[in-house]
Amino acid sequence: MINKNIPTPYYIVYEDKLRRNLQLIKEVEERANVKIIMAFKANALWKTFPIISQYVSSSTASSLNEMKLSLEYLGNDVHTYCPVYTEETFDEFLSGSTHITFNSIAQFDKFQYKVKAYNEKRHGNKVSCGLRVNPQCSVINTDIYNPCLPGSRFGVSADILPESLPEDLEGFHFHALCESDSYDLEKVLMALKVQFGKWLPKLKWLNMGGGHLMTRKGYDIEHLIRLLNNFHKEYPNLSLIMEPGSAFTWQTGDLITKVLDIVENSGIKTAIIDASFACHMPDCLEMPYKPAIDGEIDDSENGFRYRIGGNSCLSGDYVDGWTFKNELKPGDLLVLKDMNHYTTVKTNMFNGIQHPSIWWQPMNGEPVKLREFNYEDYKNRMD
């Protein structure tokens, strides 16, 4: 959807699409008796939180900033996990979290006395401690997003766990998925039970991490609900938690850009746009992920093939492989689809390139500007 009155480049988020995802997430939560919490690492656009909080008010935080954002704009039920905590920051994590997960036994041993002392002063709402475990079950093809690769720094393997868990350790956390389906989750749960099954009956909760892309078209929701309900029957002592990131904002927003120039080298045409993959769509280079563009066609034999190039000076700031029915020309507007997860949270100001503005399209009415960036934003980052 293009609004020609808004200067490019700009992100736009659609209320109807966001509510569609949230309604499905709420349905899974209720039918499977599982707490689904929001992961800010995929989206932290807090001006949309009034809508999100109508469905979900719990979050997962991996930094003090994420924790503070939840406490201010979403809710006080914050499940914190960091690969490592420090003496300087842990007390603040403790005061703002309901659950704290440690990445190693050494980290738990280092800080458990602080948690115990804090809880002894409270009559209710005590902080619950968990340990991240590594089921060593790889179901992700892209190594940079695979936390179960050999040598991973994430989580404890079963062979180094003590026979009896510390009394104050109440939960396990694993994160082994990335934009995965329920059948991948089933594989990981099987591996978890084989390796960690003897400890599960002694715990109060199990956090299944993120990567559950339940809002993607074709995801087998009924299988997911059966899987979770069967797990409940097997371990009735466990409260189940999931913290998907992309699922909340999957296909809920676009990035609108303008073609500024067409260049050709060695028979390859590149349409240079007023946005940057390196700065504004980093997952397109890291994942790699190739977004759909309105107007592209599958018929590469009869269409016009282009790379789309960003406007930074990074040589690799491009993505290849789009074909259009008509030739692109300067001034054409392009709609890059599904640009509301792992975009605004990962943007940078390399080259001082101007950030796209951010807009909200309500279900009724005209778009609303949420944020516009200027030179002061770039300058103040270096101040």
CSV table of C-alpha atoms in Angstrom, one decimal:
chain,number,residue,atom,x,y,z
A,1,MET,CA,0.0,0.0,0.0
A,2,ILE,CA,1.6,3.3,-1.1
A,3,ASN,CA,0.7,6.7,0.1
A,4,LYS,CA,2.3,9.1,-2.3
A,5,ASN,CA,2.0,12.0,0.2
A,6,ILE,CA,4.6,10.4,2.5
A,7,PRO,CA,8.2,11.1,1.6
A,8,THR,CA,10.2,7.9,1.0
A,9,PRO,CA,11.8,5.9,2.5
A,10,TYR,CA,9.3,4.9,5.2
A,11,TYR,CA,8.2,1.9,7.2
A,12,ILE,CA,4.5,1.5,7.6
A,13,VAL,CA,2.7,-0.9,10.1
A,14,TYR,CA,-0.9,-2.0,9.5
A,15,GLU,CA,-3.2,-2.3,12.5
A,16,ASP,CA,-5.5,-4.9,10.9
A,17,LYS,CA,-2.6,-7.2,10.1
A,18,LEU,CA,-1.1,-6.8,13.6
A,19,ARG,CA,-4.4,-7.6,15.2
A,20,ARG,CA,-4.8,-10.7,13.0
A,21,ASN,CA,-1.5,-12.1,14.4
A,22,LEU,CA,-2.3,-11.2,17.9
A,23,GLN,CA,-5.7,-12.8,17.8
A,24,LEU,CA,-4.1,-16.1,16.6
A,25,ILE,CA,-1.4,-15.9,19.3
A,26,LYS,CA,-4.1,-15.4,22.0
A,27,GLU,CA,-6.1,-18.4,20.6
A,28,VAL,CA,-3.0,-20.6,20.9
A,29,GLU,CA,-2.3,-19.3,24.4
A,30,GLU,CA,-5.8,-20.1,25.6
A,31,ARG,CA,-6.3,-23.5,23.9
A,32,ALA,CA,-2.9,-24.8,24.8
A,33,ASN,CA,-2.7,-23.4,28.3
A,34,VAL,CA,0.7,-21.8,27.6
A,35,LYS,CA,1.9,-18.3,28.4
A,36,ILE,CA,3.1,-16.5,25.2
A,37,ILE,CA,5.3,-13.5,25.8
A,38,MET,CA,6.7,-10.9,23.4
A,39,ALA,CA,10.4,-10.8,22.5
A,40,PHE,CA,11.6,-7.3,22.0
A,41,LYS,CA,14.6,-8.4,20.0
A,42,ALA,CA,12.3,-8.8,17.0
A,43,ASN,CA,10.3,-5.7,17.5
A,44,ALA,CA,10.4,-2.9,20.0
A,45,LEU,CA,8.2,-0.3,18.4
A,46,TRP,CA,6.6,0.8,21.7
A,47,LYS,CA,4.1,3.1,20.1
A,48,THR,CA,2.2,0.0,19.0
A,49,PHE,CA,2.3,-1.6,22.5
A,50,PRO,CA,-1.2,-0.1,23.4
A,51,ILE,CA,-2.6,-2.5,20.7
A,52,ILE,CA,-0.3,-5.4,21.7
A,53,SER,CA,-1.1,-5.1,25.4
A,54,GLN,CA,-4.8,-5.8,24.7
A,55,TYR,CA,-3.7,-9.4,23.9
A,56,VAL,CA,-0.3,-9.9,25.6
A,57,SER,CA,1.3,-8.0,28.5
A,58,SER,CA,4.3,-10.2,29.3
A,59,SER,CA,7.8,-9.9,27.7
A,60,THR,CA,11.2,-11.4,27.5
A,61,ALA,CA,14.2,-9.1,28.0
A,62,SER,CA,17.9,-9.7,27.2
A,63,SER,CA,19.1,-6.2,28.3
A,64,LEU,CA,18.3,-3.6,30.9
A,65,ASN,CA,16.9,-1.4,28.1
A,66,GLU,CA,14.4,-4.1,27.0
A,67,MET,CA,13.4,-4.7,30.6
A,68,LYS,CA,12.8,-0.9,31.1
A,69,LEU,CA,10.8,-0.6,27.9
A,70,SER,CA,8.5,-3.4,29.1
A,71,LEU,CA,8.1,-1.9,32.5
A,72,GLU,CA,7.2,1.5,31.1
A,73,TYR,CA,5.0,0.5,28.1
A,74,LEU,CA,3.9,-3.1,28.1
A,75,GLY,CA,3.8,-4.9,31.5
A,76,ASN,CA,5.6,-5.9,34.7
A,77,ASP,CA,5.8,-9.6,33.9
A,78,VAL,CA,9.4,-9.6,32.5
A,79,HIS,CA,11.3,-12.9,31.8
A,80,THR,CA,14.9,-12.0,31.7
A,81,TYR,CA,17.7,-13.9,30.0
A,82,CYS,CA,21.2,-12.7,29.3
A,83,PRO,CA,24.2,-14.7,28.2
A,84,VAL,CA,26.1,-13.1,31.1
A,85,TYR,CA,25.2,-10.8,34.0
A,86,THR,CA,27.5,-8.4,35.7
A,87,GLU,CA,27.8,-7.2,39.3
A,88,GLU,CA,27.0,-3.7,38.1
A,89,THR,CA,23.7,-4.6,36.4
A,90,PHE,CA,22.3,-7.6,38.2
A,91,ASP,CA,20.6,-5.7,41.0
A,92,GLU,CA,18.6,-3.7,38.5
A,93,PHE,CA,17.6,-6.8,36.6
A,94,LEU,CA,16.5,-8.4,39.9
A,95,SER,CA,14.3,-5.4,40.8
A,96,GLY,CA,12.5,-5.4,37.4
A,97,SER,CA,12.1,-9.1,36.5
A,98,THR,CA,9.7,-11.8,37.5
A,99,HIS,CA,11.9,-14.6,36.1
A,100,ILE,CA,15.7,-14.6,35.6
A,101,THR,CA,17.3,-17.3,33.5
A,102,PHE,CA,21.1,-18.0,33.7
A,103,ASN,CA,23.2,-19.2,30.9
A,104,SER,CA,25.6,-21.3,33.0
A,105,ILE,CA,25.8,-23.0,36.4
A,106,ALA,CA,28.7,-20.6,37.2
A,107,GLN,CA,26.4,-17.6,36.6
A,108,PHE,CA,23.7,-19.1,38.8
A,109,ASP,CA,26.2,-19.9,41.5
A,110,LYS,CA,27.5,-16.3,41.3
A,111,PHE,CA,24.2,-14.5,41.7
A,112,GLN,CA,21.9,-16.9,43.5
A,113,TYR,CA,22.7,-15.4,46.9
A,114,LYS,CA,21.4,-12.0,45.6
A,115,VAL,CA,18.2,-13.6,44.4
A,116,LYS,CA,17.7,-15.4,47.7
A,117,ALA,CA,18.3,-12.3,49.8
A,118,TYR,CA,16.0,-10.3,47.5
A,119,ASN,CA,13.2,-12.9,47.8
A,120,GLU,CA,13.5,-13.2,51.6
A,121,LYS,CA,12.5,-9.5,51.8
A,122,ARG,CA,9.4,-10.0,49.7
A,123,HIS,CA,6.1,-11.5,50.9
A,124,GLY,CA,4.9,-12.2,47.3
A,125,ASN,CA,5.9,-12.0,43.7
A,126,LYS,CA,9.3,-13.5,44.2
A,127,VAL,CA,11.7,-13.8,41.4
A,128,SER,CA,11.9,-17.3,39.9
A,129,CYS,CA,15.3,-18.6,38.7
A,130,GLY,CA,15.9,-20.7,35.7
A,131,LEU,CA,18.8,-22.2,33.7
A,132,ARG,CA,19.2,-22.3,30.0
A,133,VAL,CA,19.8,-25.8,28.7
A,134,ASN,CA,21.0,-26.9,25.3
A,135,PRO,CA,19.1,-29.8,23.8
A,136,GLN,CA,21.8,-30.1,21.1
A,137,CYS,CA,19.1,-30.6,18.4
A,138,SER,CA,19.8,-28.5,15.3
A,139,VAL,CA,16.8,-27.8,13.2
A,140,ILE,CA,18.0,-24.4,11.7
A,141,ASN,CA,19.9,-24.3,8.4
A,142,THR,CA,21.5,-20.9,8.8
A,143,ASP,CA,24.4,-21.2,11.2
A,144,ILE,CA,24.4,-17.6,12.4
A,145,TYR,CA,20.9,-18.2,13.9
A,146,ASN,CA,21.6,-21.7,15.2
A,147,PRO,CA,22.1,-21.8,19.0
A,148,CYS,CA,22.6,-25.6,19.0
A,149,LEU,CA,25.7,-25.8,16.8
A,150,PRO,CA,28.7,-27.7,18.3
A,151,GLY,CA,30.6,-25.3,20.5
A,152,SER,CA,27.6,-23.0,21.1
A,153,ARG,CA,28.0,-20.5,24.0
A,154,PHE,CA,24.3,-20.9,24.8
A,155,GLY,CA,23.0,-23.2,27.5
A,156,VAL,CA,24.1,-26.1,29.6
A,157,SER,CA,24.4,-29.6,28.3
A,158,ALA,CA,22.9,-32.5,30.3
A,159,ASP,CA,26.3,-34.1,31.0
A,160,ILE,CA,27.4,-31.2,33.2
A,161,LEU,CA,24.3,-30.9,35.3
A,162,PRO,CA,24.4,-32.2,38.9
A,163,GLU,CA,22.2,-35.1,39.7
A,164,SER,CA,20.1,-33.0,42.1
A,165,LEU,CA,19.3,-29.4,41.0
A,166,PRO,CA,19.8,-26.5,43.5
A,167,GLU,CA,16.7,-25.9,45.5
A,168,ASP,CA,16.2,-22.3,44.2
A,169,LEU,CA,16.4,-23.4,40.5
A,170,GLU,CA,12.7,-23.6,39.4
A,171,GLY,CA,12.8,-23.7,35.6
A,172,PHE,CA,14.5,-24.6,32.4
A,173,HIS,CA,14.8,-22.5,29.3
A,174,PHE,CA,15.8,-23.6,25.8
A,175,HIS,CA,15.9,-21.7,22.6
A,176,ALA,CA,16.6,-23.9,19.6
A,177,LEU,CA,14.3,-22.6,16.8
A,178,CYS,CA,14.2,-19.8,14.3
A,179,GLU,CA,11.2,-19.1,12.1
A,180,SER,CA,10.4,-22.8,12.7
A,181,ASP,CA,7.2,-24.9,12.6
A,182,SER,CA,5.6,-27.1,15.2
A,183,TYR,CA,7.2,-30.3,13.8
A,184,ASP,CA,10.7,-28.7,14.5
A,185,LEU,CA,9.5,-28.0,18.0
A,186,GLU,CA,8.4,-31.6,18.4
A,187,LYS,CA,11.9,-32.8,17.4
A,188,VAL,CA,13.5,-30.5,20.0
A,189,LEU,CA,11.1,-31.6,22.7
A,190,MET,CA,11.9,-35.2,22.0
A,191,ALA,CA,15.6,-34.4,22.4
A,192,LEU,CA,14.9,-32.4,25.5
A,193,LYS,CA,13.1,-35.3,27.1
A,194,VAL,CA,15.8,-37.8,26.3
A,195,GLN,CA,18.6,-35.6,27.7
A,196,PHE,CA,16.9,-33.7,30.5
A,197,GLY,CA,13.8,-35.8,31.2
A,198,LYS,CA,14.9,-36.8,34.7
A,199,TRP,CA,14.9,-33.2,35.9
A,200,LEU,CA,11.7,-32.0,34.3
A,201,PRO,CA,9.3,-33.5,36.9
A,202,LYS,CA,11.2,-31.5,39.6
A,203,LEU,CA,10.7,-28.1,38.0
A,204,LYS,CA,7.9,-25.5,38.0
A,205,TRP,CA,8.2,-24.1,34.5
A,206,LEU,CA,9.7,-24.6,31.1
A,207,ASN,CA,10.4,-21.8,28.7
A,208,MET,CA,10.5,-23.0,25.1
A,209,GLY,CA,12.1,-19.9,23.8
A,210,GLY,CA,11.4,-18.2,20.5
A,211,GLY,CA,11.4,-19.1,16.8
A,212,HIS,CA,7.8,-20.4,16.8
A,213,LEU,CA,6.4,-18.8,13.6
A,214,MET,CA,2.8,-19.7,14.3
A,215,THR,CA,1.4,-16.8,12.3
A,216,ARG,CA,3.1,-17.9,9.0
A,217,LYS,CA,0.7,-19.2,6.4
A,218,GLY,CA,0.7,-23.0,6.4
A,219,TYR,CA,1.8,-23.3,10.0
A,220,ASP,CA,0.0,-26.3,11.6
A,221,ILE,CA,-1.7,-24.6,14.5
A,222,GLU,CA,-3.7,-27.7,15.4
A,223,HIS,CA,-0.5,-29.8,15.6
A,224,LEU,CA,1.1,-27.2,17.9
A,225,ILE,CA,-1.9,-27.2,20.3
A,226,ARG,CA,-2.0,-31.0,20.4
A,227,LEU,CA,1.8,-31.1,21.0
A,228,LEU,CA,1.6,-28.7,23.9
A,229,ASN,CA,-1.4,-30.3,25.5
A,230,ASN,CA,0.2,-33.7,25.3
A,231,PHE,CA,3.3,-32.3,26.9
A,232,HIS,CA,1.1,-30.9,29.7
A,233,LYS,CA,-0.3,-34.4,30.3
A,234,GLU,CA,3.2,-35.8,30.5
A,235,TYR,CA,4.5,-33.1,32.8
A,236,PRO,CA,1.5,-31.6,34.7
A,237,ASN,CA,3.9,-29.9,37.1
A,238,LEU,CA,5.3,-27.5,34.4
A,239,SER,CA,3.9,-24.2,33.4
A,240,LEU,CA,4.8,-23.7,29.7
A,241,ILE,CA,6.1,-20.4,28.3
A,242,MET,CA,6.9,-19.5,24.7
A,243,GLU,CA,8.5,-16.2,23.5
A,244,PRO,CA,8.2,-15.9,19.8
A,245,GLY,CA,9.6,-12.8,18.2
A,246,SER,CA,8.8,-12.7,14.5
A,247,ALA,CA,5.3,-14.3,15.0
A,248,PHE,CA,4.0,-11.1,16.6
A,249,THR,CA,4.8,-8.8,13.6
A,250,TRP,CA,5.1,-11.3,10.7
A,251,GLN,CA,3.8,-9.7,7.5
A,252,THR,CA,2.4,-6.6,9.4
A,253,GLY,CA,4.5,-3.9,7.8
A,254,ASP,CA,6.3,-2.8,4.6
A,255,LEU,CA,9.2,-0.5,3.6
A,256,ILE,CA,8.3,1.9,0.8
A,257,THR,CA,11.3,3.1,-1.2
A,258,LYS,CA,12.0,5.0,-4.4
A,259,VAL,CA,14.2,4.0,-7.3
A,260,LEU,CA,16.8,6.8,-7.7
A,261,ASP,CA,19.0,5.4,-10.5
A,262,ILE,CA,19.5,2.4,-12.8
A,263,VAL,CA,23.1,1.3,-13.3
A,264,GLU,CA,24.4,-1.6,-15.5
A,265,ASN,CA,27.7,-3.5,-15.2
A,266,SER,CA,28.6,-6.8,-17.0
A,267,GLY,CA,25.0,-7.1,-18.2
A,268,ILE,CA,23.6,-6.9,-14.6
A,269,LYS,CA,21.1,-4.0,-14.0
A,270,THR,CA,20.9,-2.6,-10.5
A,271,ALA,CA,18.1,-0.3,-9.3
A,272,ILE,CA,19.5,1.9,-6.6
A,273,ILE,CA,16.9,2.9,-4.0
A,274,ASP,CA,16.8,5.6,-1.3
A,275,ALA,CA,17.1,3.0,1.4
A,276,SER,CA,19.8,0.5,2.4
A,277,PHE,CA,19.9,-3.2,3.1
A,278,ALA,CA,22.9,-2.8,5.3
A,279,CYS,CA,21.3,0.0,7.3
A,280,HIS,CA,17.6,-0.6,7.2
A,281,MET,CA,17.1,-4.3,6.3
A,282,PRO,CA,20.2,-6.1,7.8
A,283,ASP,CA,18.5,-9.5,7.9
A,284,CYS,CA,18.5,-9.5,4.1
A,285,LEU,CA,22.3,-9.7,4.2
A,286,GLU,CA,22.7,-11.8,7.4
A,287,MET,CA,19.9,-14.5,7.0
A,288,PRO,CA,20.0,-14.1,4.0
A,289,TYR,CA,16.4,-13.0,3.4
A,290,LYS,CA,14.9,-11.8,0.1
A,291,PRO,CA,11.7,-9.8,0.6
A,292,ALA,CA,8.9,-9.9,-1.9
A,293,ILE,CA,8.3,-6.7,-3.8
A,294,ASP,CA,4.9,-5.6,-5.1
A,295,GLY,CA,4.9,-6.1,-8.9
A,296,GLU,CA,7.6,-8.7,-9.2
A,297,ILE,CA,6.8,-11.7,-11.5
A,298,ASP,CA,8.1,-15.3,-11.7
A,299,ASP,CA,8.7,-15.2,-15.5
A,300,SER,CA,12.4,-14.4,-15.7
A,301,GLU,CA,12.4,-15.2,-19.4
A,302,ASN,CA,10.0,-12.5,-20.5
A,303,GLY,CA,10.5,-9.9,-17.7
A,304,PHE,CA,13.2,-7.5,-16.7
A,305,ARG,CA,15.7,-8.7,-14.1
A,306,TYR,CA,17.3,-6.5,-11.5
A,307,ARG,CA,19.4,-6.3,-8.4
A,308,ILE,CA,18.1,-3.9,-5.9
A,309,GLY,CA,21.0,-1.8,-4.5
A,310,GLY,CA,21.1,0.2,-1.3
A,311,ASN,CA,22.4,3.8,-1.1
A,312,SER,CA,25.4,3.1,1.2
A,313,CYS,CA,29.0,2.7,0.0
A,314,LEU,CA,29.2,-0.9,1.2
A,315,SER,CA,29.9,-3.0,-1.9
A,316,GLY,CA,27.6,-5.8,-0.7
A,317,ASP,CA,24.7,-3.5,0.0
A,318,TYR,CA,22.4,-5.2,-2.5
A,319,VAL,CA,20.1,-8.2,-3.0
A,320,ASP,CA,19.8,-10.0,-6.3
A,321,GLY,CA,17.1,-11.7,-8.2
A,322,TRP,CA,13.9,-9.7,-8.8
A,323,THR,CA,12.0,-9.8,-12.2
A,324,PHE,CA,9.4,-7.2,-13.2
A,325,LYS,CA,7.0,-7.1,-16.1
A,326,ASN,CA,8.0,-3.5,-17.0
A,327,GLU,CA,11.4,-1.8,-16.8
A,328,LEU,CA,12.2,0.1,-13.7
A,329,LYS,CA,13.0,3.8,-13.9
A,330,PRO,CA,14.0,6.5,-11.6
A,331,GLY,CA,11.0,7.8,-9.6
A,332,ASP,CA,9.3,4.4,-9.4
A,333,LEU,CA,8.1,3.4,-5.9
A,334,LEU,CA,8.8,-0.1,-4.6
A,335,VAL,CA,7.0,-1.8,-1.7
A,336,LEU,CA,9.3,-4.2,0.1
A,337,LYS,CA,7.0,-6.6,2.0
A,338,ASP,CA,7.2,-7.9,5.5
A,339,MET,CA,9.5,-5.3,7.0
A,340,ASN,CA,8.2,-5.0,10.6
A,341,HIS,CA,10.3,-7.7,12.3
A,342,TYR,CA,14.1,-7.6,12.8
A,343,THR,CA,14.2,-4.3,10.9
A,344,THR,CA,13.7,-1.2,13.1
A,345,VAL,CA,15.4,-3.0,16.0
A,346,LYS,CA,18.5,-3.7,14.0
A,347,THR,CA,18.9,-0.5,11.9
A,348,ASN,CA,22.1,1.5,12.0
A,349,MET,CA,23.4,4.8,10.8
A,350,PHE,CA,26.3,3.6,8.8
A,351,ASN,CA,27.4,6.4,6.3
A,352,GLY,CA,25.1,8.7,8.2
A,353,ILE,CA,22.3,7.6,5.9
A,354,GLN,CA,18.9,8.9,6.9
A,355,HIS,CA,16.6,6.5,8.7
A,356,PRO,CA,13.2,5.8,7.1
A,357,SER,CA,10.4,7.4,9.0
A,358,ILE,CA,7.9,5.1,10.7
A,359,TRP,CA,4.1,5.3,10.1
A,360,TRP,CA,1.1,3.6,11.5
A,361,GLN,CA,-1.9,2.7,9.4
A,362,PRO,CA,-5.0,2.4,11.6
A,363,MET,CA,-7.9,0.2,10.6
A,364,ASN,CA,-9.8,3.3,9.8
A,365,GLY,CA,-8.5,6.7,8.8
A,366,GLU,CA,-5.3,8.2,7.4
A,367,PRO,CA,-1.7,7.0,8.3
A,368,VAL,CA,-0.2,8.4,11.5
A,369,LYS,CA,3.5,9.4,11.7
A,370,LEU,CA,5.1,7.6,14.7
A,371,ARG,CA,8.7,8.8,14.2
A,372,GLU,CA,10.8,10.9,11.9
A,373,PHE,CA,14.6,11.0,12.0
A,374,ASN,CA,16.9,13.9,11.4
A,375,TYR,CA,20.6,15.0,11.6
A,376,GLU,CA,20.3,15.4,15.3
A,377,ASP,CA,19.6,11.7,15.7
A,378,TYR,CA,22.8,10.8,13.9
A,379,LYS,CA,24.9,13.5,15.7
A,380,ASN,CA,23.6,12.6,19.1
A,381,ARG,CA,24.6,8.9,18.7
A,382,MET,CA,28.2,10.1,18.6
A,383,ASP,CA,27.9,12.7,21.4
